[in-house]
XYZ file of C-alpha atoms in Angstrom:
726
model
C 0.000 0.000 0.000
C 1.378 3.439 -0.881
C 2.452 5.505 2.098
C 0.057 8.329 1.226
C -2.937 6.008 1.699
C -1.851 4.834 5.153
C -3.606 6.392 8.154
C -1.899 7.287 11.389
C -3.134 6.100 14.747
C -3.783 2.788 16.517
C -5.820 0.092 14.936
C -9.111 -0.703 16.693
C -10.968 -3.940 16.831
C -14.100 -4.147 14.767
C -16.162 -4.899 17.832
C -15.111 -1.607 19.344
C -15.445 0.378 16.089
C -18.990 -0.704 15.289
C -20.344 -0.479 18.868
C -22.526 2.544 19.635
C -20.864 5.316 21.558
C -23.239 5.073 24.551
C -22.390 1.359 24.980
C -18.669 2.041 24.894
C -19.041 4.642 27.635
C -21.257 2.429 29.779
C -18.782 -0.463 29.807
C -16.367 1.354 32.153
C -18.790 1.999 35.034
C -20.052 -1.531 34.638
C -16.587 -2.821 35.594
C -16.344 -0.376 38.501
C -19.706 -1.456 39.858
C -18.392 -4.922 40.601
C -18.085 -5.405 44.385
C -14.601 -5.499 45.816
C -13.837 -7.992 48.635
C -12.550 -5.192 50.843
C -15.656 -3.050 50.246
C -18.563 -5.393 49.431
C -21.087 -2.593 49.955
C -19.136 0.184 48.253
C -16.549 2.718 49.290
C -17.186 5.603 51.679
C -17.147 9.103 50.250
C -13.941 10.964 51.230
C -15.920 13.895 52.670
C -17.965 11.580 54.897
C -14.807 9.793 56.000
C -13.230 13.132 56.940
C -16.361 14.050 58.914
C -16.239 10.822 60.924
C -12.585 11.432 61.697
C -13.651 14.604 63.508
C -16.377 12.603 65.257
C -13.765 10.122 66.436
C -11.498 12.885 67.738
C -14.336 14.502 69.654
C -15.515 11.259 71.232
C -11.924 10.415 72.194
C -11.667 13.780 73.941
C -14.895 13.196 75.863
C -13.902 9.679 76.879
C -10.578 10.888 78.269
C -12.156 13.704 80.290
C -12.557 13.495 84.023
C -15.988 12.627 85.425
C -18.561 15.369 85.661
C -17.929 17.641 88.632
C -20.896 18.490 90.812
C -19.804 22.065 91.469
C -20.731 23.145 87.956
C -23.780 25.265 87.412
C -26.993 23.367 88.007
C -28.720 24.751 84.921
C -26.049 23.404 82.547
C -26.586 19.871 81.295
C -23.180 18.408 80.373
C -24.831 15.729 78.255
C -26.980 17.956 76.063
C -24.170 18.985 73.720
C -22.982 15.378 73.502
C -26.478 14.139 72.634
C -26.846 16.730 69.903
C -23.435 15.817 68.527
C -24.264 12.096 68.447
C -27.655 12.741 66.860
C -25.961 14.690 64.080
C -23.440 11.880 63.557
C -26.190 9.246 63.515
C -28.178 11.273 60.991
C -25.125 11.433 58.734
C -24.700 7.687 59.182
C -28.208 6.886 57.962
C -28.303 4.477 54.969
C -24.494 4.254 55.015
C -24.089 1.814 57.923
C -22.760 -1.093 55.859
C -20.250 1.017 53.960
C -19.006 2.595 57.194
C -18.761 -0.780 58.956
C -16.514 -2.193 56.232
C -14.274 0.876 56.060
C -10.927 0.498 57.888
C -11.116 3.980 59.425
C -14.823 4.438 60.069
C -15.363 0.982 61.595
C -13.415 2.071 64.681
C -15.642 5.141 64.966
C -18.746 2.935 64.929
C -17.276 0.773 67.694
C -16.605 3.861 69.764
C -20.090 5.239 69.173
C -21.763 1.921 70.054
C -20.889 2.375 73.740
C -22.772 5.696 73.845
C -25.898 4.549 71.976
C -29.152 4.186 73.872
C -31.463 1.193 73.496
C -33.496 2.686 70.650
C -30.432 3.665 68.572
C -28.936 0.194 69.014
C -32.127 -1.352 67.670
C -32.117 0.959 64.661
C -28.447 0.272 63.936
C -28.757 -3.523 64.185
C -31.882 -3.433 62.049
C -30.076 -1.470 59.326
C -27.547 -4.322 58.971
C -30.161 -7.060 58.687
C -29.760 -9.424 55.751
C -26.001 -8.818 55.459
C -24.631 -10.314 58.654
C -23.122 -13.305 56.892
C -20.918 -11.015 54.820
C -20.265 -8.606 57.686
C -19.044 -11.179 60.214
C -16.530 -12.501 57.668
C -15.206 -9.030 56.883
C -11.913 -7.923 58.382
C -13.246 -4.667 59.854
C -17.014 -5.139 60.000
C -16.592 -8.263 62.137
C -15.244 -6.154 65.000
C -18.198 -3.787 64.686
C -20.598 -6.739 64.983
C -18.645 -8.106 67.923
C -18.860 -4.782 69.768
C -22.582 -4.478 69.011
C -23.273 -7.944 70.436
C -21.257 -7.073 73.532
C -23.067 -3.818 74.318
C -26.431 -5.325 73.374
C -26.366 -7.480 76.513
C -27.545 -4.619 78.717
C -30.376 -3.727 76.356
C -31.561 -7.340 76.178
C -31.524 -7.539 79.964
C -33.729 -4.463 80.223
C -36.114 -5.749 77.575
C -36.426 -9.052 79.447
C -37.539 -7.070 82.492
C -40.113 -5.182 80.396
C -38.183 -1.904 80.134
C -38.513 -0.444 76.644
C -37.642 3.031 75.339
C -40.375 5.256 74.005
C -40.704 4.954 70.218
C -42.498 7.462 68.015
C -44.977 5.947 65.581
C -43.973 6.193 61.925
C -46.348 4.901 59.268
C -43.886 5.141 56.385
C -41.084 3.147 58.029
C -43.038 0.298 59.587
C -42.557 -1.371 62.981
C -39.114 -1.513 64.599
C -38.233 -4.914 66.021
C -36.999 -5.254 69.573
C -33.360 -6.039 70.121
C -34.288 -9.479 71.418
C -36.108 -10.246 68.179
C -33.241 -8.837 66.142
C -30.700 -11.122 67.864
C -32.902 -14.169 67.219
C -33.251 -13.198 63.553
C -29.465 -12.823 63.299
C -29.071 -16.343 64.692
C -31.453 -17.681 62.047
C -29.505 -15.838 59.363
C -26.175 -17.329 60.480
C -27.408 -20.881 61.187
C -27.102 -22.244 57.600
C -23.428 -21.214 57.390
C -22.492 -21.708 61.050
C -20.188 -24.675 60.368
C -18.114 -22.751 57.834
C -18.024 -19.631 60.018
C -16.415 -21.603 62.842
C -13.195 -21.862 60.820
C -13.279 -18.286 59.554
C -10.520 -16.147 61.161
C -12.810 -13.122 61.492
C -16.227 -14.684 62.053
C -15.161 -16.983 64.896
C -14.662 -14.021 67.243
C -18.139 -12.716 66.426
C -19.683 -16.117 67.128
C -18.026 -16.171 70.539
C -19.593 -12.828 71.418
C -22.945 -14.045 70.119
C -22.810 -17.240 72.207
C -21.924 -15.278 75.339
C -24.916 -13.045 74.643
C -27.219 -16.049 74.206
C -25.919 -18.039 77.200
C -24.584 -15.674 79.901
C -24.069 -18.330 82.566
C -21.401 -18.100 85.229
C -19.287 -20.764 83.510
C -19.578 -19.641 79.903
C -19.086 -15.981 80.760
C -16.039 -16.675 82.912
C -12.864 -14.609 82.777
C -11.233 -17.272 80.629
C -14.038 -17.042 78.061
C -13.866 -13.251 78.081
C -10.117 -13.359 77.456
C -10.708 -15.463 74.324
C -12.983 -12.861 72.754
C -10.152 -11.329 70.736
C -6.819 -12.564 69.515
C -3.613 -11.161 70.985
C -3.009 -9.057 67.904
C -6.559 -7.676 67.956
C -6.417 -6.970 71.691
C -3.136 -5.097 71.318
C -4.554 -3.059 68.459
C -7.703 -2.208 70.397
C -5.655 -1.167 73.425
C -3.934 1.434 71.268
C -7.317 2.942 70.393
C -7.854 4.164 73.933
C -10.725 3.573 76.318
C -14.079 2.793 74.731
C -16.897 3.741 77.079
C -19.954 5.913 77.246
C -19.329 9.639 76.899
C -22.282 10.599 79.052
C -21.745 11.748 82.622
C -24.801 9.956 84.010
C -23.646 6.410 83.389
C -26.521 4.906 85.334
C -28.334 3.954 82.148
C -25.108 2.638 80.621
C -23.804 0.612 83.576
C -22.801 -2.895 82.652
C -24.875 -5.683 84.160
C -23.078 -8.626 85.715
C -23.049 -11.371 83.092
C -23.655 -14.162 85.613
C -26.859 -12.523 86.896
C -28.088 -11.015 83.627
C -31.578 -12.079 82.606
C -32.152 -13.404 79.082
C -35.305 -14.800 77.475
C -35.775 -18.552 77.069
C -35.518 -18.175 73.307
C -31.854 -17.275 73.719
C -31.073 -20.589 75.402
C -32.868 -22.413 72.613
C -30.884 -20.502 69.983
C -27.596 -21.330 71.739
C -28.283 -25.058 71.925
C -29.438 -24.962 68.297
C -25.928 -23.962 67.280
C -24.615 -26.992 69.196
C -27.015 -29.284 67.333
C -26.007 -27.797 63.969
C -22.326 -28.417 64.641
C -23.046 -31.940 65.842
C -25.197 -32.846 62.835
C -22.992 -31.389 60.097
C -19.571 -32.583 61.338
C -18.431 -36.136 61.969
C -16.234 -37.281 64.846
C -12.889 -36.659 63.160
C -13.915 -33.205 61.952
C -14.954 -32.194 65.476
C -11.624 -33.404 66.873
C -9.756 -31.521 64.144
C -11.217 -28.257 65.478
C -9.303 -28.715 68.742
C -5.888 -28.137 67.149
C -7.025 -25.191 65.051
C -6.034 -21.825 66.524
C -9.164 -20.182 65.117
C -11.776 -22.794 65.976
C -10.433 -24.131 69.278
C -11.528 -21.170 71.485
C -15.011 -21.293 69.941
C -15.202 -25.053 70.484
C -14.382 -24.500 74.157
C -17.306 -22.113 74.462
C -19.625 -24.523 72.634
C -18.665 -27.292 75.071
C -19.461 -24.925 77.937
C -22.898 -24.208 76.475
C -23.532 -27.911 75.938
C -22.584 -28.676 79.544
C -24.768 -25.847 80.895
C -27.794 -27.368 79.134
C -27.052 -30.856 80.470
C -26.326 -32.499 77.106
C -22.619 -33.197 77.555
C -23.337 -36.423 79.477
C -25.288 -37.932 76.566
C -23.671 -40.437 74.181
C -22.440 -38.987 70.880
C -22.380 -35.472 72.282
C -19.658 -33.042 71.291
C -17.984 -33.667 74.635
C -18.111 -37.418 73.971
C -16.601 -36.983 70.507
C -13.715 -34.877 71.773
C -13.101 -37.354 74.603
C -12.924 -40.216 72.077
C -16.035 -42.005 73.324
C -15.286 -42.095 77.050
C -18.826 -40.950 77.956
C -20.393 -43.649 75.782
C -18.117 -46.241 77.332
C -19.110 -45.209 80.861
C -22.797 -45.609 79.990
C -22.692 -48.841 78.005
C -19.627 -50.765 79.338
C -18.505 -49.198 82.626
C -16.314 -52.188 83.546
C -14.382 -52.270 80.272
C -10.738 -51.208 80.376
C -10.050 -48.200 78.155
C -6.919 -47.932 76.063
C -5.136 -44.607 75.991
C -5.728 -42.548 72.864
C -2.883 -40.709 71.187
C -5.292 -37.892 70.404
C -5.903 -36.970 74.071
C -2.205 -37.335 74.862
C -1.490 -34.835 72.102
C -4.124 -32.453 73.477
C -2.349 -32.401 76.818
C 0.984 -31.291 75.355
C -0.145 -29.000 72.536
C -0.128 -25.253 73.370
C -3.394 -24.626 71.485
C -5.495 -27.690 72.232
C -4.394 -27.966 75.877
C -6.856 -25.163 76.683
C -9.634 -27.339 75.273
C -8.546 -30.260 77.434
C -8.730 -27.986 80.460
C -12.376 -27.261 79.625
C -13.060 -30.954 79.137
C -11.591 -31.870 82.528
C -13.583 -29.187 84.349
C -16.943 -29.816 82.631
C -17.073 -33.543 81.842
C -19.321 -35.836 83.955
C -17.851 -37.395 87.096
C -17.762 -41.001 85.780
C -15.960 -39.844 82.648
C -13.438 -37.887 84.696
C -12.685 -40.946 86.823
C -11.840 -42.931 83.688
C -9.869 -39.997 82.268
C -7.825 -39.659 85.460
C -7.048 -43.355 85.688
C -6.078 -43.655 82.017
C -4.143 -40.468 81.270
C -2.955 -38.969 84.585
C -2.354 -41.635 87.193
C 1.264 -42.729 87.186
C 2.288 -39.896 84.839
C 2.032 -36.832 87.111
C 5.771 -36.628 87.765
C 6.483 -36.299 84.051
C 3.510 -34.030 83.301
C 4.242 -31.677 86.197
C 7.549 -30.641 84.650
C 6.232 -30.358 81.096
C 6.256 -26.732 79.847
C 2.630 -26.938 78.641
C 1.009 -29.736 80.608
C 1.926 -28.306 84.019
C -0.328 -25.305 83.377
C -3.297 -27.476 82.402
C -2.857 -30.094 85.130
C -5.267 -29.392 87.984
C -5.181 -32.554 90.076
C -8.610 -33.111 91.577
C -7.641 -36.494 93.024
C -5.569 -34.664 95.614
C -4.477 -37.512 97.873
C -3.259 -39.699 95.010
C -1.418 -36.780 93.433
C 0.386 -35.942 96.681
C 1.596 -39.500 97.083
C 2.717 -39.751 93.469
C 4.613 -36.455 93.440
C 6.232 -36.921 96.840
C 9.641 -37.691 95.374
C 9.432 -35.235 92.464
C 9.044 -31.853 94.168
C 12.744 -31.007 93.942
C 12.622 -31.402 90.186
C 9.415 -29.373 89.982
C 10.957 -26.454 91.878
C 14.239 -26.734 90.003
C 12.476 -26.394 86.654
C 10.294 -23.509 87.973
C 7.130 -25.392 86.906
C 5.156 -24.412 89.984
C 1.696 -24.416 88.407
C 0.880 -27.907 89.702
C 1.992 -27.131 93.270
C -0.069 -23.951 93.406
C -3.092 -25.748 91.898
C -2.860 -28.424 94.599
C -2.695 -25.775 97.331
C -5.759 -24.033 95.902
C -7.583 -27.350 95.647
C -6.787 -28.186 99.271
C -8.063 -24.737 100.258
C -11.316 -25.309 98.360
C -11.907 -28.808 99.727
C -10.641 -27.917 103.223
C -8.889 -31.268 103.238
C -5.305 -32.589 103.207
C -3.996 -29.147 104.177
C -1.398 -30.620 106.537
C -0.138 -32.886 103.768
C 0.138 -30.015 101.284
C 2.107 -27.919 103.805
C 4.472 -30.805 104.339
C 4.858 -31.143 100.561
C 5.845 -27.465 100.326
C 8.426 -27.898 103.083
C 9.851 -30.971 101.390
C 10.019 -29.178 98.044
C 12.232 -26.447 99.558
C 14.181 -28.820 101.865
C 12.736 -27.339 105.063
C 12.835 -30.597 106.987
C 13.406 -29.251 110.518
C 10.906 -26.979 112.355
C 13.625 -24.330 112.842
C 14.233 -24.232 109.084
C 10.688 -23.029 108.423
C 11.684 -19.513 109.434
C 13.362 -19.307 106.001
C 10.160 -20.331 104.177
C 9.310 -16.896 102.778
C 12.878 -16.190 101.663
C 13.281 -19.565 99.944
C 9.872 -19.617 98.261
C 10.190 -16.070 96.924
C 13.377 -16.888 95.019
C 12.353 -20.524 94.276
C 15.490 -22.027 95.812
C 15.817 -24.924 98.268
C 17.273 -24.100 101.659
C 20.713 -25.503 100.888
C 21.099 -23.538 97.696
C 19.645 -20.425 99.299
C 22.075 -20.551 102.221
C 24.986 -21.148 99.855
C 24.417 -17.770 98.203
C 25.341 -16.034 101.517
C 22.559 -13.512 100.916
C 20.246 -14.573 103.668
C 19.813 -11.067 105.035
C 20.369 -8.899 101.998
C 18.936 -10.790 99.042
C 16.050 -8.377 98.532
C 18.286 -5.375 99.157
C 20.821 -6.520 96.574
C 18.076 -7.093 94.039
C 16.680 -3.616 94.650
C 20.098 -1.951 94.367
C 20.835 -3.911 91.210
C 17.599 -2.762 89.635
C 18.484 0.856 90.388
C 21.883 0.407 88.711
C 20.294 -1.270 85.732
C 21.926 -4.637 86.537
C 19.407 -7.185 87.752
C 20.417 -10.643 88.912
C 17.425 -12.889 88.304
C 18.616 -15.428 90.857
C 18.350 -12.809 93.616
C 15.004 -11.274 92.675
C 11.664 -12.466 94.052
C 9.766 -14.560 91.511
C 6.110 -14.194 90.668
C 5.616 -17.960 90.971
C 6.994 -17.929 94.507
C 4.800 -15.013 95.556
C 1.730 -16.819 94.208
C 2.580 -19.930 96.234
C 2.824 -17.871 99.423
C -0.472 -16.156 98.648
C -2.178 -19.527 98.219
C -0.694 -20.787 101.504
C -2.071 -17.756 103.340
C -5.606 -18.783 102.339
C -5.359 -22.130 104.147
C -6.980 -22.630 107.525
C -5.410 -21.059 110.621
C -3.064 -23.789 111.851
C -1.552 -24.157 108.383
C -1.360 -20.536 107.192
C 0.619 -19.714 110.344
C 3.621 -21.341 108.675
C 3.903 -18.290 106.413
C 3.032 -15.689 109.045
C 5.631 -17.057 111.468
C 8.283 -16.855 108.741
C 7.322 -13.224 108.051
C 7.398 -12.473 111.769
C 10.943 -13.845 112.057
C 12.306 -11.491 109.409
C 14.363 -8.499 110.617
C 12.641 -5.140 110.289
C 15.007 -4.052 107.518
C 14.257 -7.168 105.460
C 10.531 -6.809 106.113
C 10.625 -3.241 104.804
C 12.536 -4.348 101.702
C 10.002 -7.123 101.174
C 7.167 -4.566 101.443
C 8.844 -2.223 98.965
C 9.237 -4.860 96.254
C 6.435 -4.902 93.634
C 6.273 -8.731 93.648
C 6.769 -9.693 97.278
C 4.568 -6.860 98.589
C 1.543 -8.746 97.229
C 2.127 -11.324 99.963
C 1.495 -8.607 102.560
C -1.703 -7.634 100.731
C -3.055 -11.190 100.904
C -2.084 -11.416 104.579
C -4.465 -8.524 105.290
C -7.165 -9.816 102.923
C -7.174 -13.450 104.023
C -10.050 -14.366 106.324
C -8.130 -17.296 107.810
C -5.201 -15.251 109.114
C -5.862 -14.376 112.776
C -6.551 -10.782 113.716
C -3.691 -10.727 116.211
C -1.218 -11.674 113.462
C -2.309 -8.726 111.329
C -2.097 -6.421 114.325
C 1.381 -7.692 115.173
C 2.512 -6.949 111.613
C 1.254 -3.360 111.894
C 3.027 -2.997 115.241
C 6.293 -4.303 113.789
C 6.574 -1.216 111.550
C 6.200 1.238 114.452
C 9.161 3.597 114.388
C 9.951 2.702 110.770
C 6.891 3.954 108.911
C 8.762 6.987 107.629
C 11.132 4.583 105.855
C 8.348 2.290 104.656
C 6.194 4.964 103.025
C 9.127 6.730 101.385
C 8.697 4.430 98.390
C 6.124 3.992 95.621
C 5.330 0.373 96.573
C 5.938 0.747 100.298
C 3.430 3.586 100.496
C 0.725 1.193 99.297
C 1.602 -1.234 102.118
C 1.476 1.730 104.476
C -2.038 2.452 103.241
C -2.983 -1.144 104.047
C -1.630 -0.845 107.574
C -3.381 2.492 108.116
C -6.727 1.132 106.883
C -6.480 -1.893 109.184
C -5.331 -0.032 112.304
C -7.669 1.149 115.030
C -7.445 4.567 116.680
C -4.690 3.485 119.083
C -2.508 2.041 116.314
C -3.188 5.009 114.060
C -1.846 7.324 116.715
C 1.287 5.179 116.941
C 1.688 5.274 113.157
C 1.102 9.025 113.000
C 3.690 9.793 115.671
C 6.261 7.691 113.813
C 5.648 9.870 110.738
C 6.221 13.241 112.445
C 9.775 13.527 111.138
C 8.411 13.692 107.583
C 7.297 17.259 108.255
C 10.933 18.302 108.532
C 11.411 17.073 104.973
C 8.638 19.370 103.702
C 6.253 16.443 103.205
C 3.024 15.625 104.965
C 1.200 12.285 105.247
C -2.113 12.226 103.471
C -5.293 12.113 105.605
C -3.381 11.861 108.900
C -3.471 15.488 110.201
C -0.299 15.416 112.244
C -0.687 19.037 113.370
C -4.107 18.322 114.830
C -2.676 15.270 116.623
C 0.021 17.360 118.300
C -2.198 20.295 119.234
C -5.505 18.571 120.137
C -5.009 14.805 120.524
C -8.528 14.150 121.828
C -10.114 15.796 118.826
C -7.794 13.854 116.487
C -8.744 10.535 118.128
C -12.424 11.330 117.794
C -11.937 12.166 114.134
C -10.083 8.895 113.473
C -12.717 6.857 115.315
C -15.414 8.434 113.179
C -13.521 7.773 109.926
C -12.843 4.193 111.027
C -16.523 3.544 111.692
C -17.489 5.062 108.351
C -15.023 2.871 106.456
C -17.043 -0.239 107.384
C -14.258 -2.761 106.753
C -10.667 -2.974 107.903
C -9.255 -4.842 104.957
C -11.447 -3.994 102.015
C -9.444 -2.459 99.173
C -12.290 -0.036 98.463
C -11.680 1.723 101.803
C -8.031 2.364 101.114
C -6.537 5.523 99.680
C -5.868 5.496 95.998
C -3.059 2.971 95.550
C -0.372 2.878 94.314
C -0.073 6.629 94.772
C 2.319 7.524 97.537
C 1.021 8.157 101.037
C 3.465 11.069 101.238
C 2.952 14.175 99.191
C 4.462 17.635 98.996
C 3.225 19.841 101.812
C 2.830 22.778 99.499
C -0.150 21.021 97.891
C -1.937 20.277 101.179
C -3.710 22.269 103.847
C -2.645 22.578 107.461
C -6.283 22.756 108.435
C -7.538 20.695 111.303
C -9.727 18.394 109.219
C -8.815 17.105 105.751
C -10.969 18.295 102.867
C -11.323 17.359 99.215
C -8.971 18.818 96.651
C -11.343 21.551 95.454
C -11.033 23.899 98.458
C -10.196 27.196 96.864
C -13.083 28.984 98.624
C -12.476 27.229 101.929
C -8.821 28.203 101.967
C -9.806 31.852 101.997
C -12.165 31.398 104.942
C -10.119 28.997 107.126
C -8.576 30.548 110.266
C -4.846 31.112 110.177
C -2.617 30.340 113.131
C -0.255 32.807 114.786
C 2.719 31.718 112.682
C 0.818 32.492 109.482
C -0.242 35.799 110.963
C 3.376 36.786 111.680
C 4.524 35.930 108.166
C 1.549 37.608 106.526
C 2.007 40.756 108.602
C 5.642 41.064 107.555
C 5.451 39.893 103.938
C 1.945 39.251 102.713
C 0.610 42.808 102.974
C 3.621 44.539 101.428
C 4.550 42.317 98.460
C 2.296 41.310 95.636
C 1.800 37.583 95.191
C 3.086 37.667 91.613
C 6.296 39.319 92.751
C 7.242 36.594 95.209
C 9.684 34.165 93.641
C 9.226 30.423 93.703
C 12.401 29.874 95.678
C 11.354 32.448 98.267
C 7.966 30.827 98.735
C 9.577 27.436 99.209
C 12.031 28.758 101.802
C 9.232 30.518 103.627
C 7.209 27.317 103.723
C 10.121 25.257 105.077
C 10.793 27.805 107.850
C 7.118 27.782 108.889
C 7.074 23.981 108.999
C 10.214 23.828 111.139
C 8.755 26.370 113.576
C 5.626 24.283 113.941
C 7.625 21.104 114.581
C 9.790 22.793 117.215
C 6.661 24.047 118.982
C 5.322 20.468 119.128
C 8.231 19.492 121.320
């Protein structure tokens, strides 16, 4: 072809050349309209996303504010502006709930707003997501929104069960709004056909756990262990970085969380929960159910399903989920109770696997008694010495057959302590405390474990147990008196010797021993009593070992005279004890326990702190020195108002120090709350203040007085007061 007849430009296919122009233009949006897995309901408009970022910032600010102060003007409602703000945000959210729930940025805002929604708004929001829950629970971001909604919906369901409903305005064009109870039941029906596949989904399994806890809020299913499995470690760490999620309203009475163990739910919820159990049992065979135990995603949900099955009394039936996981032990106990069972490799693997061992723990605690007897005889008896030192099995081993376990482990305690696998020993102490049996044997086992064979050696019990060393090894270190002091000095220098520091495992053992009955818990109290005062103060100032002192005050089995003797042992040394962040908390414990006589002793041992320009909180040392009778009457009144001598709620705010700078406190006769700006002007001044004010206060403006001068003036006044006391 001649060059002059050739045309420039790209060649087009005939299909594109002969298509009408309007079809060619419509083909592009047709491709864009296809749903993307990350945004199955469409993307959020950038302007709306920017608006919800401001909503998130404002709610964060409100959630981090201090509680509403009562001294504000009575005609100002602190919640009115917040309600108007949330109403505006909810109006902007209308008909965009699904897009916002699947957005990575806006989904967090919805979670934060869910805690501040009232019952009516929660019903509207859950209703707007109806028909799409199967896709939402499998979505990376929307699944967390659903999980939060199911969690906060528990309070609303409890109120609806009691017949408490919010007022709803009639609307003919929008139809009738379902109750939250009905909405939850409809969600269960929507998820039932795909429940088996959702169990293995990495995002949906967490939502199903929250849903099951909402349907079956029993004391066992809603335990702390079940609550800890609600989110993965990665999800929990991410949520912790988002800050506190709570209601922004000052009057939290309507938003208070109801105790899950006492929360009322309708009977339909129990039926829906057991329906999920039946679906899983009918659609999966025995091997498929057992395969869920080793799966990191499905295993926590399977634990919760076994809890629900046990709560409804179906775990003791043949071919139940519990029977399948236990490899037919329940069926064997019903049909052939005398037949000898062979050990299964599957259950042995469950005991040593980090993931499935949690499931075995649930099985042991919730299986029927005949099945547990067979399980104990087949898999635990004769193997406790090896299991107790296993890095995984020792955490899951909770020996209920206490007497047999003590006899079997009698010669293995040295190895248990040497490997620092103390979970079995502490579990046996707790079990003896619960049963109130074999407590003498368990105390003897503890002494044998730490080589405290002679009665005189038991004075070293606390020191040996804290560092998890037998007596011979502990004495060989030549740190009998200064082991805690060396550890504290090493931590200040940045060099910490782990062999000299108190161990958490040892402190937990001592705490469990203190809960035994009186003749047996005295073994720990006598060891504490034998410690020198310097070592006792160092023990009280350590963040790990100080918890032993806390349990000594909290334990109901420790005699009153022992607690009183401990408070008396610090007399003359309280100024050293409270001059520490941890020791001040122990000082608070002693002050809360003490009566008026002991409080006077404690207060007089703290007088020297005034010379250091510090003043004990809530002690009023100046009133004690000037008018002792009035001080005693004040302390007797505060002691009677506290109600309890050892309750943590009556203590000052721990772990804040009991000593604070005197410049931030009043030298008034009676302590007052922190907001005393008006009272400071009207309180009477003593003669020392009058002398200083006559010479300085009337001639120099307050702004002209330097900080250093004010501090020196304050120190001089304090020293004059102390000298007058003597």
